[in-house]
Coordinates of C-alpha atoms in Angstrom, one line a residue:
M1 CA -15.3 -69.3 -7.8
K2 CA -17.9 -70.5 -10.6
T3 CA -18.2 -66.8 -12.4
I4 CA -14.2 -66.5 -12.4
I5 CA -14.0 -70.0 -13.9
A6 CA -16.7 -69.1 -16.3
A7 CA -14.8 -66.0 -17.7
C8 CA -11.2 -67.7 -17.8
S9 CA -12.7 -70.3 -20.4
Q10 CA -14.7 -67.9 -22.3
N11 CA -10.9 -65.7 -22.2
L12 CA -9.3 -69.0 -23.6
S13 CA -12.1 -70.1 -25.7
G14 CA -11.0 -66.6 -26.8
S15 CA -7.5 -66.2 -27.3
R16 CA -7.9 -70.1 -29.2
A17 CA -10.5 -68.9 -31.4
S18 CA -8.1 -65.3 -32.9
V19 CA -5.0 -67.8 -32.3
Q20 CA -7.4 -70.4 -35.4
T21 CA -8.3 -67.3 -37.3
A22 CA -4.4 -65.6 -37.0
L23 CA -3.5 -68.9 -38.8
R24 CA -5.9 -69.2 -41.7
T25 CA -5.1 -66.5 -42.4
L26 CA -1.4 -66.6 -42.4
L27 CA -2.1 -70.5 -43.7
A28 CA -4.0 -68.2 -47.5
V29 CA -1.8 -65.6 -47.8
P30 CA 0.2 -67.1 -50.9
W31 CA 3.9 -68.1 -50.2
P32 CA 6.3 -66.7 -52.3
S33 CA 6.9 -69.0 -55.6
Q34 CA 10.2 -70.8 -57.5
R35 CA 10.1 -68.1 -59.5
D36 CA 10.2 -64.9 -57.0
V37 CA 13.1 -66.0 -54.7
R38 CA 14.8 -66.3 -57.8
S39 CA 14.2 -62.4 -59.1
A40 CA 15.2 -61.5 -55.0
L41 CA 18.0 -63.8 -55.5
Q42 CA 19.2 -62.0 -58.7
L43 CA 18.5 -58.1 -57.1
L44 CA 20.3 -59.4 -54.3
A45 CA 23.3 -60.1 -56.5
V46 CA 22.8 -57.1 -58.5
L47 CA 23.2 -55.0 -55.6
Q48 CA 25.8 -56.6 -53.1
W49 CA 28.0 -55.4 -56.5
V50 CA 26.8 -52.8 -57.5
L51 CA 27.4 -51.5 -54.2
S52 CA 30.7 -53.0 -54.1
F53 CA 31.9 -51.4 -56.9
L54 CA 30.6 -48.1 -55.8
L55 CA 31.1 -47.8 -51.9
L56 CA 32.9 -50.4 -50.6
G57 CA 36.8 -48.5 -51.5
T58 CA 35.4 -45.2 -49.5
V59 CA 34.1 -46.9 -46.7
S60 CA 36.9 -49.3 -46.1
L61 CA 38.7 -45.8 -46.2
L62 CA 36.6 -43.4 -43.9
L63 CA 36.4 -47.3 -41.2
L64 CA 39.4 -47.3 -41.1
I65 CA 40.5 -43.8 -41.2
Y66 CA 37.7 -44.0 -38.1
L67 CA 39.5 -46.5 -36.1
L68 CA 42.5 -44.7 -36.0
F69 CA 40.9 -42.3 -33.4
T70 CA 39.9 -45.0 -31.6
S71 CA 41.2 -48.1 -28.7
L72 CA 41.5 -50.1 -32.7
W73 CA 43.7 -47.7 -33.9
L74 CA 46.2 -51.0 -33.9
V75 CA 43.7 -52.6 -36.7
P76 CA 44.1 -49.8 -39.3
V77 CA 48.7 -49.3 -38.5
L78 CA 49.0 -53.0 -39.3
Y79 CA 46.9 -53.3 -42.4
L80 CA 48.7 -49.9 -43.4
A81 CA 51.6 -51.5 -43.0
W82 CA 50.5 -54.2 -44.7
I83 CA 49.5 -52.7 -48.6
I84 CA 52.6 -50.8 -47.8
F85 CA 54.7 -53.8 -48.5
D86 CA 52.1 -55.8 -50.2
W87 CA 52.0 -52.6 -52.7
D88 CA 53.3 -54.0 -56.3
T89 CA 51.0 -57.7 -55.9
P90 CA 48.8 -55.8 -57.8
E91 CA 51.1 -54.9 -60.4
K92 CA 52.9 -58.4 -60.7
G93 CA 49.5 -60.4 -61.6
G94 CA 47.0 -60.0 -58.0
R95 CA 45.8 -63.0 -55.8
R96 CA 43.3 -65.0 -57.8
L97 CA 41.3 -66.7 -55.7
P98 CA 39.3 -69.6 -57.6
C99 CA 36.9 -70.3 -55.0
L100 CA 36.2 -66.9 -54.8
R101 CA 35.1 -67.1 -59.5
R102 CA 32.5 -70.2 -58.6
W103 CA 30.2 -68.7 -56.1
T104 CA 27.5 -69.2 -56.5
V105 CA 25.9 -65.0 -56.0
W106 CA 27.9 -64.2 -59.5
K107 CA 25.3 -67.5 -60.6
H108 CA 21.9 -65.3 -60.5
F109 CA 24.4 -61.9 -61.0
R110 CA 24.7 -63.3 -64.3
D111 CA 21.2 -64.7 -64.4
Y112 CA 19.6 -61.2 -63.8
F113 CA 20.4 -59.7 -66.7
P114 CA 20.4 -63.0 -68.0
V115 CA 24.8 -62.6 -69.7
K116 CA 26.0 -65.1 -72.3
L117 CA 29.7 -65.9 -73.8
V118 CA 29.9 -66.6 -77.3
K119 CA 32.6 -68.6 -78.5
T120 CA 33.6 -68.3 -82.3
H121 CA 36.6 -69.6 -82.4
D122 CA 39.5 -71.6 -80.4
L123 CA 42.1 -70.0 -78.4
S124 CA 45.2 -71.9 -77.4
P125 CA 46.7 -72.4 -74.8
S126 CA 49.8 -72.0 -76.1
H127 CA 50.4 -68.4 -76.8
N128 CA 49.3 -64.9 -74.5
Y129 CA 45.8 -63.2 -76.3
I130 CA 44.7 -60.0 -75.6
I131 CA 41.3 -59.5 -75.3
G132 CA 39.7 -55.9 -76.4
S133 CA 36.1 -55.8 -75.0
H134 CA 33.7 -53.1 -76.5
P135 CA 31.8 -50.9 -75.4
H136 CA 32.7 -49.8 -72.4
G137 CA 28.8 -49.1 -71.0
I138 CA 28.5 -47.6 -67.9
L139 CA 29.6 -50.0 -65.7
C140 CA 31.4 -53.3 -67.3
V141 CA 29.1 -55.5 -67.1
G142 CA 29.4 -58.2 -69.9
A143 CA 33.8 -57.4 -69.3
F144 CA 32.5 -58.2 -65.6
C145 CA 30.7 -61.4 -65.8
N146 CA 32.5 -62.7 -68.2
F147 CA 35.7 -62.4 -68.0
I148 CA 36.6 -62.2 -63.9
T149 CA 33.6 -64.7 -62.9
G150 CA 32.9 -68.6 -64.4
S151 CA 29.5 -67.8 -63.9
T152 CA 29.7 -68.0 -68.0
G153 CA 31.6 -71.0 -68.6
F154 CA 34.6 -68.8 -69.8
E155 CA 37.3 -71.6 -68.3
E156 CA 34.9 -74.4 -70.3
L157 CA 34.8 -72.6 -73.4
F158 CA 39.0 -72.2 -73.3
P159 CA 40.1 -74.2 -71.8
G160 CA 43.9 -74.6 -70.6
I161 CA 42.6 -70.0 -70.8
R162 CA 43.1 -67.8 -67.7
S163 CA 41.5 -64.6 -67.5
F164 CA 41.9 -61.2 -66.4
L165 CA 40.5 -58.2 -67.0
T166 CA 42.4 -54.7 -66.0
T167 CA 40.5 -52.0 -64.2
L168 CA 42.1 -48.1 -63.0
A169 CA 45.2 -48.8 -61.3
G170 CA 43.7 -45.4 -59.0
N171 CA 41.1 -48.6 -57.6
F172 CA 44.0 -50.6 -56.3
R173 CA 45.0 -47.6 -53.9
L174 CA 42.1 -48.2 -51.8
P175 CA 41.3 -50.3 -48.3
V176 CA 39.9 -54.0 -49.2
F177 CA 38.6 -52.9 -52.6
R178 CA 41.8 -53.9 -53.5
E179 CA 41.9 -57.2 -52.3
Y180 CA 38.5 -57.8 -53.7
L181 CA 38.9 -56.5 -57.2
M182 CA 42.3 -58.8 -57.0
S183 CA 40.4 -62.1 -55.5
G184 CA 38.4 -62.1 -58.9
G185 CA 41.5 -61.4 -61.3
L186 CA 41.6 -57.7 -61.6
C187 CA 44.8 -56.0 -62.5
P188 CA 46.1 -52.1 -63.4
V189 CA 45.5 -51.4 -67.1
T190 CA 49.1 -50.1 -67.0
R191 CA 52.2 -51.3 -68.9
R192 CA 54.1 -53.0 -66.0
A193 CA 50.8 -55.2 -64.9
I194 CA 49.6 -56.2 -69.0
G195 CA 53.0 -57.0 -69.9
Y196 CA 54.0 -58.9 -66.4
L197 CA 50.9 -61.4 -67.1
L198 CA 51.9 -60.9 -70.8
S199 CA 55.4 -62.2 -70.4
Q200 CA 56.2 -63.9 -66.3
K201 CA 53.1 -66.5 -65.8
G202 CA 53.8 -68.3 -68.7
T203 CA 51.7 -68.7 -71.4
G204 CA 47.8 -69.2 -71.9
N205 CA 46.5 -66.0 -70.3
A206 CA 43.7 -63.4 -71.6
V207 CA 44.1 -59.9 -70.7
A208 CA 41.2 -58.4 -71.3
I209 CA 41.6 -54.6 -71.6
V210 CA 37.8 -52.3 -72.3
I211 CA 40.3 -49.8 -75.5
G212 CA 37.2 -46.8 -75.0
G213 CA 37.5 -46.3 -70.5
A214 CA 36.2 -43.8 -69.6
A215 CA 35.5 -41.3 -72.0
E216 CA 33.4 -43.5 -74.4
S217 CA 30.9 -44.0 -71.0
L218 CA 30.8 -40.5 -71.8
S219 CA 28.7 -41.8 -75.0
C220 CA 26.9 -44.3 -73.9
R221 CA 23.0 -45.3 -74.1
P222 CA 20.6 -47.1 -75.9
G223 CA 21.0 -48.0 -79.7
V224 CA 24.7 -45.9 -79.7
T225 CA 26.9 -48.0 -81.3
T226 CA 30.2 -46.0 -80.9
L227 CA 33.2 -46.6 -79.6
I228 CA 36.4 -44.6 -78.5
L229 CA 39.4 -46.5 -80.6
K230 CA 41.0 -45.1 -83.9
N231 CA 43.9 -43.0 -81.5
R232 CA 43.9 -45.7 -78.9
K233 CA 46.7 -48.0 -80.2
G234 CA 48.9 -48.4 -76.8
F235 CA 47.4 -52.0 -76.4
V236 CA 48.5 -52.9 -80.0
R237 CA 52.2 -51.4 -79.1
M238 CA 52.1 -54.1 -76.2
A239 CA 50.3 -56.7 -78.0
L240 CA 53.9 -56.4 -79.9
R241 CA 56.0 -56.4 -77.7
H242 CA 54.9 -59.6 -76.3
G243 CA 53.8 -61.7 -79.3
A244 CA 49.8 -61.8 -77.8
F245 CA 47.9 -62.3 -79.5
L246 CA 44.7 -59.6 -80.6
V247 CA 41.1 -60.9 -79.5
P248 CA 37.5 -58.6 -80.3
S249 CA 34.8 -59.1 -78.2
F250 CA 31.9 -56.9 -78.3
S251 CA 28.7 -57.3 -75.7
F252 CA 25.9 -56.6 -77.5
G253 CA 22.7 -55.4 -75.2
E254 CA 25.8 -53.5 -72.3
N255 CA 24.2 -50.1 -73.2
D256 CA 20.8 -51.0 -72.6
L257 CA 21.4 -50.9 -68.5
F258 CA 21.0 -47.7 -68.1
R259 CA 20.2 -44.6 -69.2
Q260 CA 22.3 -41.5 -68.5
V261 CA 22.2 -37.6 -69.6
V262 CA 24.4 -37.5 -72.6
F263 CA 25.8 -33.4 -72.8
E264 CA 26.8 -32.3 -76.1
E265 CA 29.7 -31.5 -77.1
G266 CA 31.3 -27.7 -76.0
S267 CA 28.8 -28.1 -73.8
W268 CA 30.2 -26.4 -70.2
M269 CA 28.7 -29.8 -68.0
R270 CA 31.0 -31.9 -70.8
S271 CA 33.9 -29.8 -70.4
I272 CA 33.7 -30.2 -66.7
Q273 CA 33.6 -34.4 -67.7
R274 CA 36.2 -33.8 -69.6
R275 CA 38.6 -32.2 -67.1
F276 CA 37.3 -35.1 -64.0
Q277 CA 38.3 -37.3 -65.9
K278 CA 42.2 -36.1 -66.8
M279 CA 42.5 -35.6 -63.5
M280 CA 40.9 -38.5 -62.1
G281 CA 41.3 -41.1 -64.6
F282 CA 36.9 -42.0 -65.1
A283 CA 34.4 -39.2 -66.2
P284 CA 31.5 -38.9 -63.6
C285 CA 28.5 -39.7 -65.0
L286 CA 25.0 -38.5 -64.5
F287 CA 23.0 -42.3 -64.9
Y288 CA 19.7 -44.0 -64.1
G289 CA 18.8 -47.7 -64.2
R290 CA 15.3 -49.0 -62.1
G291 CA 15.2 -49.1 -58.6
L292 CA 15.5 -51.2 -55.6
T293 CA 11.5 -52.3 -55.0
S294 CA 10.1 -52.3 -59.0
S295 CA 11.5 -51.7 -61.9
Q296 CA 9.0 -49.1 -62.8
S297 CA 10.4 -46.8 -60.6
R298 CA 14.1 -45.1 -60.8
G299 CA 17.1 -45.8 -59.5
F300 CA 21.3 -47.6 -59.1
L301 CA 20.4 -50.4 -60.9
P302 CA 20.3 -51.8 -63.8
Y303 CA 17.7 -53.1 -66.1
S304 CA 17.0 -56.9 -66.5
R305 CA 18.5 -56.5 -70.5
P306 CA 20.1 -59.5 -72.1
I307 CA 24.4 -59.0 -72.6
T308 CA 25.4 -61.6 -75.4
T309 CA 29.2 -60.8 -75.2
V310 CA 30.6 -62.6 -78.8
V311 CA 34.8 -63.6 -79.2
G312 CA 35.6 -63.1 -82.3
E313 CA 38.8 -64.7 -84.1
P314 CA 42.1 -64.2 -83.1
V315 CA 44.8 -62.3 -85.1
A316 CA 48.7 -63.4 -85.0
V317 CA 50.8 -60.9 -84.1
P318 CA 54.3 -61.1 -84.5
K319 CA 57.1 -60.4 -81.0
V320 CA 58.6 -57.3 -81.9
E321 CA 60.3 -55.5 -79.2
N322 CA 60.3 -52.2 -80.8
P323 CA 57.6 -52.2 -83.3
S324 CA 57.8 -48.6 -85.4
R325 CA 55.2 -46.8 -85.9
E326 CA 54.0 -48.1 -89.2
L327 CA 53.5 -51.6 -88.4
V328 CA 51.1 -51.1 -84.9
D329 CA 49.1 -49.0 -87.3
R330 CA 49.2 -52.2 -89.7
Y331 CA 48.0 -54.2 -86.8
H332 CA 45.5 -52.0 -86.1
E333 CA 43.8 -51.4 -88.4
L334 CA 44.2 -55.4 -89.4
Y335 CA 41.9 -55.4 -85.6
I336 CA 39.6 -53.1 -86.1
R337 CA 38.7 -55.1 -89.6
A338 CA 37.9 -57.8 -87.3
L339 CA 36.4 -56.3 -85.1
L340 CA 33.6 -54.6 -87.5
K341 CA 33.5 -58.4 -89.6
L342 CA 31.9 -59.9 -86.2
F343 CA 29.8 -56.3 -85.4
N344 CA 28.2 -57.3 -88.5
E345 CA 27.9 -60.8 -88.7
N346 CA 26.7 -61.5 -85.5
K347 CA 23.9 -58.2 -85.3
T348 CA 21.0 -59.4 -86.0
K349 CA 21.6 -62.4 -83.9
Y350 CA 21.6 -60.6 -81.0
G351 CA 19.8 -57.2 -80.7
L352 CA 20.1 -55.1 -83.4
S353 CA 19.1 -54.5 -87.5
E354 CA 20.7 -55.2 -90.4
S355 CA 21.2 -51.1 -90.0
D356 CA 22.6 -50.6 -87.6
E357 CA 26.4 -49.7 -88.4
L358 CA 29.1 -49.4 -85.8
H359 CA 30.4 -45.7 -85.3
I360 CA 34.4 -45.8 -84.1
V361 CA 36.2 -42.7 -83.2

């Protein structure tokens, strides 16, 4: 009996010693600093955004198709009925949710790069506006962060102005994804949707359009400031029809977020990209960024490079129901001059040199 008791005591002493050793080892491990925690939250905020835009629509569609062949078939059937009933809502201003625009996650998203919004002139709530957003980049980070989220203070900088951002109309045909887009203030880049915002919702509306579109993304790479704008005049015609002032904006640093394999004009890969763009509305780009575990690895997340979006001086536009080609050309030229002025006055402040030029093709 004494031998048994002694053995048990020895085991208990050994167990206590093991636990104490483990505790000492645990306490010796450095706890993550506040900076580490902030960096992790910022990375997760960007990750959820990238995954939402790249996968949410496709995954939701596949899930609903799968559910059709299960006992939960009623769920996709009811949702399909809802989409049919709600089909025109994206073309009529969508469904903005202020609470979503104020999510704390967008502040972490902003701080990852970071993104900054700079105001140069006031925008009067007594007018409507079309904001030209340049450049497109790969995923339009600057435009999304400034005009959709409230993290950079658009509403505080421009009191009385409601911002909207347009994107491909096909995105609003994807289940669940369409609700996500509308809740932030995204609308289809169609005449009907833009016209509704500029004519049916009073004044104080600012519709941001990434004018270069998918074609411009094909030339996106660091150090290149080429915009596809010379023959893009539809936004000017819309502005004239509704008397909406034209406002140029430029996101310095947008093209530095990813590295892209750029195929030369005339190559067979470039032609495939062009054909795909005409059929689907967007161009497939071969690009990469940083990985999830390290900024030195390659992955699909954007690099943390500062983005500064400068909103320029509005160009006053008269309301002309049927503007002539000459009138459209005149205001298109005025817009380009305002954009060039904005770029040249701010380029040295936000990472470019005095010799850098803005090329418009």
